[in-house]
Short mmCIF file of C-alpha atoms in Angstrom, two decimals:
data_model
loop_
_atom_site.label_atom_id
_atom_site.label_comp_id
_atom_site.label_asym_id
_atom_site.label_seq_id
_atom_site.Cartn_x
_atom_site.Cartn_y
_atom_site.Cartn_z
CA MET A 1 99.95 86.33 205.83
CA LEU A 2 101.72 88.51 208.41
CA LYS A 3 105.00 86.68 207.78
CA ALA A 4 104.70 87.35 204.02
CA TRP A 5 103.93 91.04 204.71
CA ILE A 6 107.05 91.38 206.90
CA GLU A 7 109.15 89.39 204.43
CA ASP A 8 108.14 91.65 201.52
CA ARG A 9 109.27 94.71 203.40
CA THR A 10 112.34 93.50 205.25
CA GLY A 11 113.69 90.37 203.53
CA LEU A 12 114.18 88.73 206.94
CA SER A 13 114.32 85.26 205.38
CA ARG A 14 117.91 86.00 204.33
CA VAL A 15 118.84 86.37 208.01
CA GLU A 16 117.03 83.11 208.75
CA ARG A 17 118.88 81.33 205.95
CA PHE A 18 122.18 82.77 207.22
CA LEU A 19 121.51 81.58 210.78
CA ASN A 20 120.49 78.14 209.55
CA ALA A 21 123.69 77.79 207.50
CA LYS A 22 126.04 79.10 210.23
CA THR A 23 127.98 76.45 212.16
CA VAL A 24 130.30 76.55 215.16
CA PRO A 25 133.36 74.24 215.19
CA GLN A 26 133.39 71.74 218.05
CA HIS A 27 136.79 70.99 219.67
CA ARG A 28 138.41 71.10 223.09
CA HIS A 29 138.92 74.88 222.95
CA SER A 30 135.28 75.60 222.06
CA PHE A 31 134.58 77.19 225.46
CA TRP A 32 136.42 80.34 224.32
CA TYR A 33 133.58 80.95 221.85
CA TYR A 34 131.22 81.66 224.76
CA THR A 35 133.23 84.68 225.95
CA GLY A 36 132.15 86.80 222.96
CA SER A 37 128.43 86.45 223.67
CA ALA A 38 129.04 86.89 227.39
CA ILE A 39 130.46 90.35 226.61
CA LEU A 40 127.30 91.19 224.67
CA LEU A 41 125.17 90.01 227.63
CA PHE A 42 126.97 92.32 230.06
CA LEU A 43 126.91 95.17 227.52
CA SER A 44 123.13 94.82 227.19
CA ILE A 45 122.76 94.91 230.98
CA GLN A 46 124.97 98.02 231.05
CA VAL A 47 122.76 99.77 228.51
CA VAL A 48 119.50 98.95 230.30
CA THR A 49 120.74 99.85 233.79
CA GLY A 50 122.53 102.91 232.39
CA PHE A 51 119.25 104.20 230.93
CA LEU A 52 117.56 103.73 234.30
CA LEU A 53 120.33 105.59 236.14
CA VAL A 54 120.29 108.51 233.71
CA PHE A 55 116.70 109.24 234.67
CA TYR A 56 117.88 110.30 238.16
CA TYR A 57 121.57 111.19 237.83
CA ARG A 58 122.53 114.89 237.56
CA PRO A 59 126.01 115.59 236.13
CA THR A 60 126.75 118.87 237.89
CA LEU A 61 129.19 119.83 240.60
CA GLY A 62 126.49 120.56 243.18
CA GLU A 63 124.11 117.71 242.44
CA ALA A 64 126.10 114.67 241.20
CA ASN A 65 126.91 113.15 244.59
CA ALA A 66 123.50 113.96 246.06
CA SER A 67 121.71 112.45 243.05
CA VAL A 68 123.68 109.20 243.44
CA ALA A 69 122.86 109.22 247.17
CA ARG A 70 119.21 109.69 246.25
CA ILE A 71 119.38 106.79 243.76
CA MET A 72 120.77 104.59 246.55
CA THR A 73 118.45 105.61 249.34
CA GLU A 74 115.18 106.97 247.92
CA VAL A 75 114.60 105.66 244.40
CA PRO A 76 112.85 102.27 244.50
CA LEU A 77 115.41 99.53 243.73
CA GLY A 78 117.89 102.31 242.87
CA TRP A 79 120.68 100.80 244.93
CA ILE A 80 120.41 97.44 243.16
CA ILE A 81 120.28 99.06 239.69
CA ARG A 82 123.45 101.01 240.50
CA SER A 83 125.08 97.89 241.93
CA VAL A 84 124.21 95.78 238.88
CA HIS A 85 125.59 98.57 236.62
CA SER A 86 128.85 98.69 238.57
CA TRP A 87 129.31 94.91 238.79
CA SER A 88 128.30 94.38 235.18
CA ALA A 89 130.98 96.89 234.09
CA SER A 90 133.65 94.95 235.98
CA LEU A 91 132.47 91.61 234.65
CA MET A 92 132.26 92.95 231.09
CA ILE A 93 135.86 94.17 231.19
CA ALA A 94 136.99 90.87 232.78
CA THR A 95 135.24 88.99 229.96
CA VAL A 96 136.80 91.23 227.31
CA PHE A 97 140.24 90.42 228.79
CA ALA A 98 139.39 86.70 228.79
CA HIS A 99 138.09 86.90 225.20
CA LEU A 100 141.28 88.60 223.92
CA PHE A 101 143.48 86.22 225.91
CA GLY A 102 141.67 83.19 224.43
CA ILE A 103 142.16 84.58 220.91
CA TRP A 104 145.81 85.26 221.64
CA ILE A 105 146.68 81.78 222.91
CA THR A 106 144.67 79.97 220.22
CA LYS A 107 146.14 82.32 217.55
CA ALA A 108 142.65 83.00 216.21
CA TYR A 109 143.92 86.42 214.98
CA ARG A 110 145.97 84.88 212.18
CA ARG A 111 145.25 85.65 208.52
CA PRO A 112 142.61 86.73 207.41
CA ARG A 113 141.35 87.90 210.84
CA GLU A 114 143.89 90.66 211.59
CA LEU A 115 141.28 93.41 211.40
CA THR A 116 138.93 91.48 213.67
CA TRP A 117 141.66 91.43 216.32
CA MET A 118 142.46 95.12 215.88
CA SER A 119 138.80 96.13 216.17
CA GLY A 120 138.59 93.93 219.30
CA VAL A 121 141.57 95.72 220.91
CA ALA A 122 139.96 99.06 220.06
CA LEU A 123 136.75 97.84 221.74
CA LEU A 124 138.81 96.94 224.84
CA LEU A 125 140.13 100.53 224.93
CA LEU A 126 136.57 101.85 224.67
CA ALA A 127 135.46 99.56 227.47
CA LEU A 128 138.30 100.88 229.63
CA GLY A 129 137.25 104.40 228.66
CA PHE A 130 133.75 103.63 229.95
CA GLY A 131 135.24 102.43 233.22
CA PHE A 132 137.49 105.50 233.59
CA THR A 133 134.77 108.07 232.82
CA GLY A 134 132.14 106.25 234.89
CA TYR A 135 134.41 106.18 237.95
CA LEU A 136 134.23 109.99 238.36
CA LEU A 137 130.43 110.26 238.08
CA PRO A 138 129.58 109.59 241.80
CA TRP A 139 131.78 112.67 242.49
CA ASP A 140 133.13 111.53 245.87
CA GLY A 141 136.58 112.12 247.31
CA LEU A 142 138.07 108.88 246.00
CA SER A 143 136.76 109.26 242.46
CA LEU A 144 137.96 112.86 242.26
CA SER A 145 141.48 111.99 243.42
CA ALA A 146 141.72 108.92 241.16
CA THR A 147 140.63 111.03 238.19
CA LYS A 148 143.18 113.71 239.07
CA VAL A 149 145.92 111.06 239.03
CA GLY A 150 144.55 109.39 235.90
CA THR A 151 144.19 112.56 233.85
CA ASP A 152 147.63 113.71 234.97
CA ILE A 153 149.36 110.68 233.43
CA PRO A 154 149.08 111.89 229.79
CA ARG A 155 151.12 114.97 230.78
CA SER A 156 154.20 112.72 230.70
CA VAL A 157 153.81 112.16 226.97
CA PRO A 158 156.12 114.54 225.11
CA VAL A 159 154.69 117.27 222.84
CA VAL A 160 150.95 116.38 222.95
CA GLY A 161 150.69 115.27 226.60
CA ALA A 162 149.64 118.62 228.11
CA TRP A 163 147.04 119.11 225.40
CA ILE A 164 145.55 115.61 226.02
CA ALA A 165 145.33 116.31 229.76
CA ARG A 166 143.57 119.65 229.12
CA PHE A 167 141.22 117.98 226.65
CA LEU A 168 140.28 115.29 229.15
CA ARG A 169 139.80 117.71 232.05
CA GLY A 170 138.18 120.53 230.15
CA GLY A 171 140.73 122.89 231.71
CA GLU A 172 143.91 122.83 233.76
CA ASP A 173 142.36 121.00 236.72
CA VAL A 174 139.65 118.48 237.48
CA THR A 175 136.54 120.59 238.09
CA GLY A 176 132.79 120.49 237.50
CA ASP A 177 133.55 120.89 233.78
CA THR A 178 135.47 117.62 233.89
CA LEU A 179 132.48 115.92 235.50
CA THR A 180 130.09 117.15 232.82
CA ARG A 181 132.61 116.29 230.10
CA PHE A 182 133.12 112.75 231.47
CA PHE A 183 129.34 112.29 231.63
CA GLY A 184 129.11 113.35 227.97
CA PHE A 185 131.84 110.86 227.02
CA HIS A 186 130.20 108.12 229.11
CA VAL A 187 126.66 108.37 227.79
CA CYS A 188 127.12 109.83 224.29
CA VAL A 189 130.55 109.75 222.66
CA LEU A 190 131.79 106.36 223.85
CA PRO A 191 128.49 104.49 223.24
CA PHE A 192 128.36 105.89 219.68
CA LEU A 193 131.96 104.79 218.98
CA LEU A 194 131.41 101.45 220.69
CA PHE A 195 128.31 100.45 218.72
CA ALA A 196 129.84 101.60 215.42
CA LEU A 197 132.98 99.57 216.07
CA LEU A 198 131.04 96.62 217.41
CA ALA A 199 129.04 96.51 214.16
CA VAL A 200 132.31 96.32 212.21
CA HIS A 201 133.72 93.66 214.58
CA VAL A 202 130.62 91.44 214.37
CA ALA A 203 130.41 91.88 210.58
CA LEU A 204 134.05 90.77 210.25
CA ILE A 205 133.36 87.71 212.44
CA GLN A 206 130.38 86.78 210.26
CA LYS A 207 132.41 87.27 207.09
CA HIS A 208 135.30 85.00 208.15
CA GLY A 209 133.38 82.61 210.38
CA MET A 210 134.59 81.15 213.67
CA SER A 211 138.35 80.54 213.67
CA LEU A 212 139.87 77.15 214.43
CA PRO A 213 142.68 77.08 217.01
CA LEU A 214 146.07 76.66 215.33
CA SER A 215 146.77 73.42 217.26
CA VAL A 216 143.54 71.88 215.93
CA GLU A 217 144.12 73.09 212.38
CA ARG A 218 147.69 71.74 212.26
CA ARG A 219 146.58 68.27 213.26
CA GLY A 220 144.45 68.27 210.14
CA GLU A 221 141.64 66.38 211.84
CA LYS A 222 138.09 66.79 210.62
CA VAL A 223 136.26 69.11 213.03
CA LYS A 224 132.53 68.68 213.47
CA GLY A 225 130.38 71.79 213.09
CA LEU A 226 127.49 72.42 215.44
CA PRO A 227 124.52 74.40 213.99
CA PHE A 228 124.59 77.91 215.42
CA TRP A 229 120.80 77.92 215.60
CA PRO A 230 119.45 76.35 217.73
CA ASN A 231 122.14 74.00 219.09
CA PHE A 232 124.82 76.57 219.92
CA VAL A 233 122.41 79.31 220.98
CA TYR A 234 120.81 77.02 223.58
CA ARG A 235 124.27 76.33 224.99
CA GLU A 236 125.02 80.06 225.08
CA VAL A 237 121.80 80.76 226.95
CA ARG A 238 122.91 78.31 229.65
CA VAL A 239 126.13 80.28 230.10
CA TRP A 240 124.18 83.58 230.16
CA LEU A 241 121.87 82.29 232.87
CA VAL A 242 124.77 81.31 235.13
CA LEU A 243 126.53 84.62 234.55
CA PHE A 244 123.32 86.51 235.22
CA GLY A 245 122.88 84.63 238.49
CA LEU A 246 126.44 85.44 239.55
CA LEU A 247 125.98 89.10 238.60
CA VAL A 248 122.74 89.50 240.59
CA THR A 249 124.19 87.66 243.60
CA ALA A 250 127.30 89.86 243.66
CA ALA A 251 125.25 93.02 243.10
CA VAL A 252 122.83 92.24 245.94
CA LEU A 253 125.41 91.06 248.46
CA PHE A 254 128.20 93.57 247.74
CA PRO A 255 126.73 96.87 246.55
CA PRO A 256 129.22 99.69 245.90
CA SER A 257 129.35 102.40 248.53
CA LEU A 258 129.37 106.15 248.04
CA GLY A 259 131.90 108.44 249.69
CA LYS A 260 131.34 111.97 250.92
CA VAL A 261 130.93 114.65 248.26
CA ALA A 262 134.24 115.59 246.60
CA ASP A 263 135.97 118.71 247.87
CA LEU A 264 138.11 120.36 245.20
CA MET A 265 140.30 122.03 247.82
CA ALA A 266 140.81 118.96 250.02
CA PRO A 267 144.14 117.06 249.94
CA ALA A 268 144.16 113.69 248.20
CA PRO A 269 143.08 110.88 250.54
CA VAL A 270 145.58 108.17 251.47
CA GLY A 271 145.66 105.01 249.37
CA ILE A 272 144.07 106.21 246.14
CA LYS A 273 143.58 103.26 243.81
CA PRO A 274 141.93 103.01 240.43
CA GLU A 275 139.49 100.26 239.47
CA TRP A 276 140.99 96.74 239.49
CA TYR A 277 141.49 96.62 235.72
CA PHE A 278 143.89 99.59 235.84
CA LEU A 279 145.86 98.31 238.83
CA PHE A 280 148.62 96.58 236.86
CA LEU A 281 149.29 99.77 234.87
CA PHE A 282 149.12 101.84 238.08
CA GLN A 283 151.68 99.60 239.75
CA THR A 284 153.90 99.68 236.63
CA LEU A 285 153.99 103.47 236.84
CA LYS A 286 154.75 103.34 240.57
CA ILE A 287 157.79 101.09 240.28
CA PHE A 288 159.62 103.40 237.91
CA PRO A 289 162.13 105.76 239.57
CA SER A 290 161.50 109.50 239.28
CA ARG A 291 164.49 109.92 236.94
CA ILE A 292 166.17 107.50 234.55
CA LEU A 293 169.48 109.01 233.40
CA PHE A 294 168.38 112.46 232.18
CA VAL A 295 164.79 111.60 231.42
CA ASP A 296 161.70 111.81 233.63
CA GLY A 297 160.83 108.34 234.91
CA ASP A 298 157.09 108.80 234.34
CA THR A 299 157.73 109.74 230.71
CA VAL A 300 159.72 106.54 230.19
CA ALA A 301 157.02 104.46 231.86
CA VAL A 302 154.15 106.01 229.87
CA LEU A 303 156.06 105.64 226.60
CA LEU A 304 156.81 101.99 227.40
CA ILE A 305 153.13 101.34 228.18
CA LEU A 306 152.10 103.03 224.93
CA LEU A 307 154.66 100.93 223.05
CA GLY A 308 153.26 97.77 224.71
CA GLY A 309 149.75 98.81 223.68
CA ALA A 310 150.84 99.41 220.09
CA LEU A 311 152.55 95.99 219.92
CA PHE A 312 149.41 94.37 221.39
CA PHE A 313 147.29 96.09 218.72
CA MET A 314 149.57 94.93 215.91
CA LEU A 315 150.02 91.39 217.26
CA PRO A 316 148.63 89.62 214.14
CA LEU A 317 151.08 91.51 211.92
CA LEU A 318 154.04 90.76 214.19
CA ASP A 319 153.14 87.09 214.65
CA CYS A 320 153.33 86.46 210.90
CA SER A 321 154.27 82.76 211.18
CA PRO A 322 152.05 81.54 214.04
CA GLY A 323 153.18 77.92 213.69
CA GLY A 324 156.92 78.70 213.66
CA LYS A 325 159.51 79.71 216.23
CA ARG A 326 158.27 83.29 216.34
CA GLY A 327 154.75 81.99 216.89
CA ARG A 328 155.90 80.01 219.93
CA PHE A 329 157.51 83.16 221.31
CA PHE A 330 154.24 85.07 221.03
CA ALA A 331 152.31 82.21 222.66
CA ALA A 332 154.74 82.31 225.58
CA ALA A 333 154.37 86.11 225.65
CA ALA A 334 150.62 85.69 226.24
CA TRP A 335 151.25 83.67 229.40
CA GLY A 336 154.05 86.04 230.41
CA PHE A 337 151.70 89.02 230.08
CA LEU A 338 149.01 87.26 232.14
CA PHE A 339 151.51 86.46 234.88
CA TYR A 340 152.80 90.07 234.85
CA ALA A 341 149.30 91.61 235.01
CA VAL A 342 148.21 89.32 237.88
CA ALA A 343 151.48 89.83 239.83
CA MET A 344 151.33 93.63 239.45
CA THR A 345 147.67 93.71 240.48
CA VAL A 346 148.35 91.65 243.60
CA TRP A 347 151.40 93.76 244.42
CA SER A 348 149.39 96.98 244.13
CA LEU A 349 146.94 95.70 246.74
CA PHE A 350 149.63 95.55 249.45
CA MET B 1 99.81 74.32 294.33
CA ALA B 2 100.47 78.03 294.55
CA GLY B 3 104.09 77.29 295.52
CA ILE B 4 104.55 75.07 292.46
CA SER B 5 103.06 77.82 290.22
CA LEU B 6 105.36 80.40 291.74
CA LEU B 7 108.37 78.11 291.24
CA ALA B 8 107.38 77.52 287.61
CA CYS B 9 107.06 81.28 287.02
CA LEU B 10 110.47 81.88 288.55
CA LEU B 11 112.05 79.15 286.41
CA VAL B 12 110.49 80.51 283.21
CA GLN B 13 111.60 84.01 284.09
CA ALA B 14 115.13 82.74 284.75
CA ALA B 15 115.23 80.93 281.40
CA LEU B 16 114.04 83.95 279.37
CA PRO B 17 116.62 86.60 278.37
CA PRO B 18 116.44 89.68 280.58
CA PRO B 19 114.59 92.66 279.10
CA PRO B 20 116.86 95.56 278.04
CA ALA B 21 117.43 97.98 280.84
CA PRO B 22 115.93 101.43 280.18
CA PHE B 23 119.16 103.29 281.04
CA GLN B 24 121.06 101.34 278.33
CA GLU B 25 118.71 102.64 275.66
CA ALA B 26 119.10 106.14 277.02
CA LYS B 27 122.90 105.82 276.79
CA GLU B 28 122.92 104.57 273.18
CA ALA B 29 120.44 107.05 271.76
CA PRO B 30 122.64 110.17 271.85
CA LYS B 31 125.52 108.22 270.25
CA ALA B 32 123.42 107.34 267.24
CA SER B 33 122.17 110.89 266.86
CA GLN B 34 125.75 112.19 267.05
CA GLU B 35 126.75 109.87 264.19
CA ARG B 36 123.86 111.15 262.12
CA ALA B 37 124.86 114.73 262.80
CA ALA B 38 128.50 114.12 261.83
CA GLY B 39 127.47 112.37 258.58
CA PRO B 40 128.78 108.98 257.53
CA GLU B 41 132.09 108.73 255.69
CA GLU B 42 130.63 106.32 253.15
CA GLN B 43 127.07 105.82 252.16
CA GLY B 44 125.73 102.42 251.25
CA PRO B 45 122.24 101.26 250.38
CA PRO B 46 119.51 102.12 252.89
CA PRO B 47 119.71 100.17 256.17
CA MET B 48 117.56 97.05 256.19
CA ASP B 49 115.66 95.51 259.04
CA ALA B 50 115.69 91.74 259.65
CA ARG B 51 112.69 91.18 257.42
CA GLU B 52 114.26 93.03 254.47
CA SER B 53 117.62 91.31 254.82
CA THR B 54 115.86 87.94 254.95
CA GLY B 55 114.00 89.03 251.82
CA ILE B 56 117.33 89.57 250.05
CA TYR B 57 118.41 85.96 250.69
CA VAL B 58 114.99 84.67 249.64
CA PHE B 59 115.31 86.72 246.43
CA ILE B 60 118.76 85.25 245.67
CA ALA B 61 117.51 81.73 246.46
CA TRP B 62 114.52 82.28 244.18
CA ILE B 63 116.76 83.56 241.35
CA TRP B 64 119.02 80.50 241.61
CA MET B 65 116.06 78.11 241.80
CA ALA B 66 114.63 79.67 238.62
CA ILE B 67 118.06 79.47 236.94
CA LEU B 68 118.45 75.78 237.88
CA VAL B 69 115.00 74.94 236.50
CA LEU B 70 115.79 76.80 233.26
CA LEU B 71 119.18 75.06 233.00
CA TYR B 72 117.46 71.70 233.37
CA VAL B 73 114.90 72.57 230.66
CA LEU B 74 117.66 73.86 228.37
CA GLY B 75 119.61 70.64 228.96
CA LEU B 76 116.62 68.64 227.71
CA LYS B 77 116.25 70.95 224.69
CA ILE B 78 119.94 70.65 223.86
CA ARG B 79 119.71 66.85 224.01
CA GLU B 80 116.74 66.97 221.67
CA VAL B 81 118.28 69.36 219.09
CA ASP B 82 121.58 67.42 219.18
CA ARG B 83 119.62 64.23 218.41
CA LEU B 84 117.88 65.98 215.54
CA HIS B 85 121.21 67.30 214.29
CA GLY B 86 122.61 63.74 214.41
CA LEU B 87 119.67 62.58 212.30
CA GLY B 88 120.40 65.34 209.76
CA TYR B 89 117.15 67.17 210.49
CA PHE B 90 118.69 70.65 210.09
CA ASP B 91 120.67 69.82 206.92
CA GLY B 92 117.80 70.56 204.59
CA SER B 93 116.63 73.78 206.25
#
């Protein structure tokens, strides 16, 4: 009776039929399929803990740091909510990197899934945007200095660089306006863009189905399909449980600290470092000399990074014959990029 | 008898750790208050006493116990639905 009432008004049986018909290919690279839902798990945790933090956080120059201190010391379970939010952000970005890397090496972006890849890269940029804007919100000395450095980088881009820096900062310098602006990006603009793009990304995945790795497809062997519901979902829940356990353990044992309130007139502290996921870019910028021939070294570095980002975004269009010689080059480039990112990150720590 | 009791008392007293001397407490107290006045460089979660920190480990152990039980139950469910899939139970749905 109730089911018929709901069915008349929503047509939910179509979703049920879709889930019953959906299958997931089973092969030796199947573990990469779990990274997508792991991202959604961490994103859900981010949303829930973010809502809880917003109840107490105050995005103003005078109150931001004190409100975070209050969350950590006075609000019941506030310190663990903040810690879970922080750790979940790191784990989400790590999983996004792993997800994209898995797609890259299995060539799952090949025709007709080019747009799925591009929307995924755009989602990575949004996730990094969340990390960058969220880093300033505690408003301590380290976050202020790191944001000053980070928002100064676009200045190196010719023509539009100064405008981008002013847009990000809400003025010439990092001030209380920057804090309020970053809070607005973090809780309003970026979530809106993220969920809109995520809807497109998931819709594209449902349209084209799960991709087979190129190596499996070329062998021409018959691949068994596992029903998405309930066989694959049960397996996913197992992965979620383990990830949730790791997240809670890390959050409880290693909660993030809070520095003294940021002083706009104070000199930058020694050893400013961004979050771990920006370290390889940070180190790349550091190794460039101040001048290369007649051009500013930072400008060359930023332009090269932007070029690398554009090539990464257009990877499916560049790798137009994934099984050929060019395809092998791009597969090697994936491992080369991983090695470079890890090496640069480790270097930046010393 | 009294001698034996006295000897036992002395032995017990020697075995027990000495009580903290009052002057040591008096020396440490101003140091702590000075730190509070200066303000810490970094602020973490509120300090926990032994009972609270033990509670943290009990909480983590409880979380992992619950996860292990759920993983076991899910393993049984997966075996069951895989068997049903092998029999073609989901093909008609």
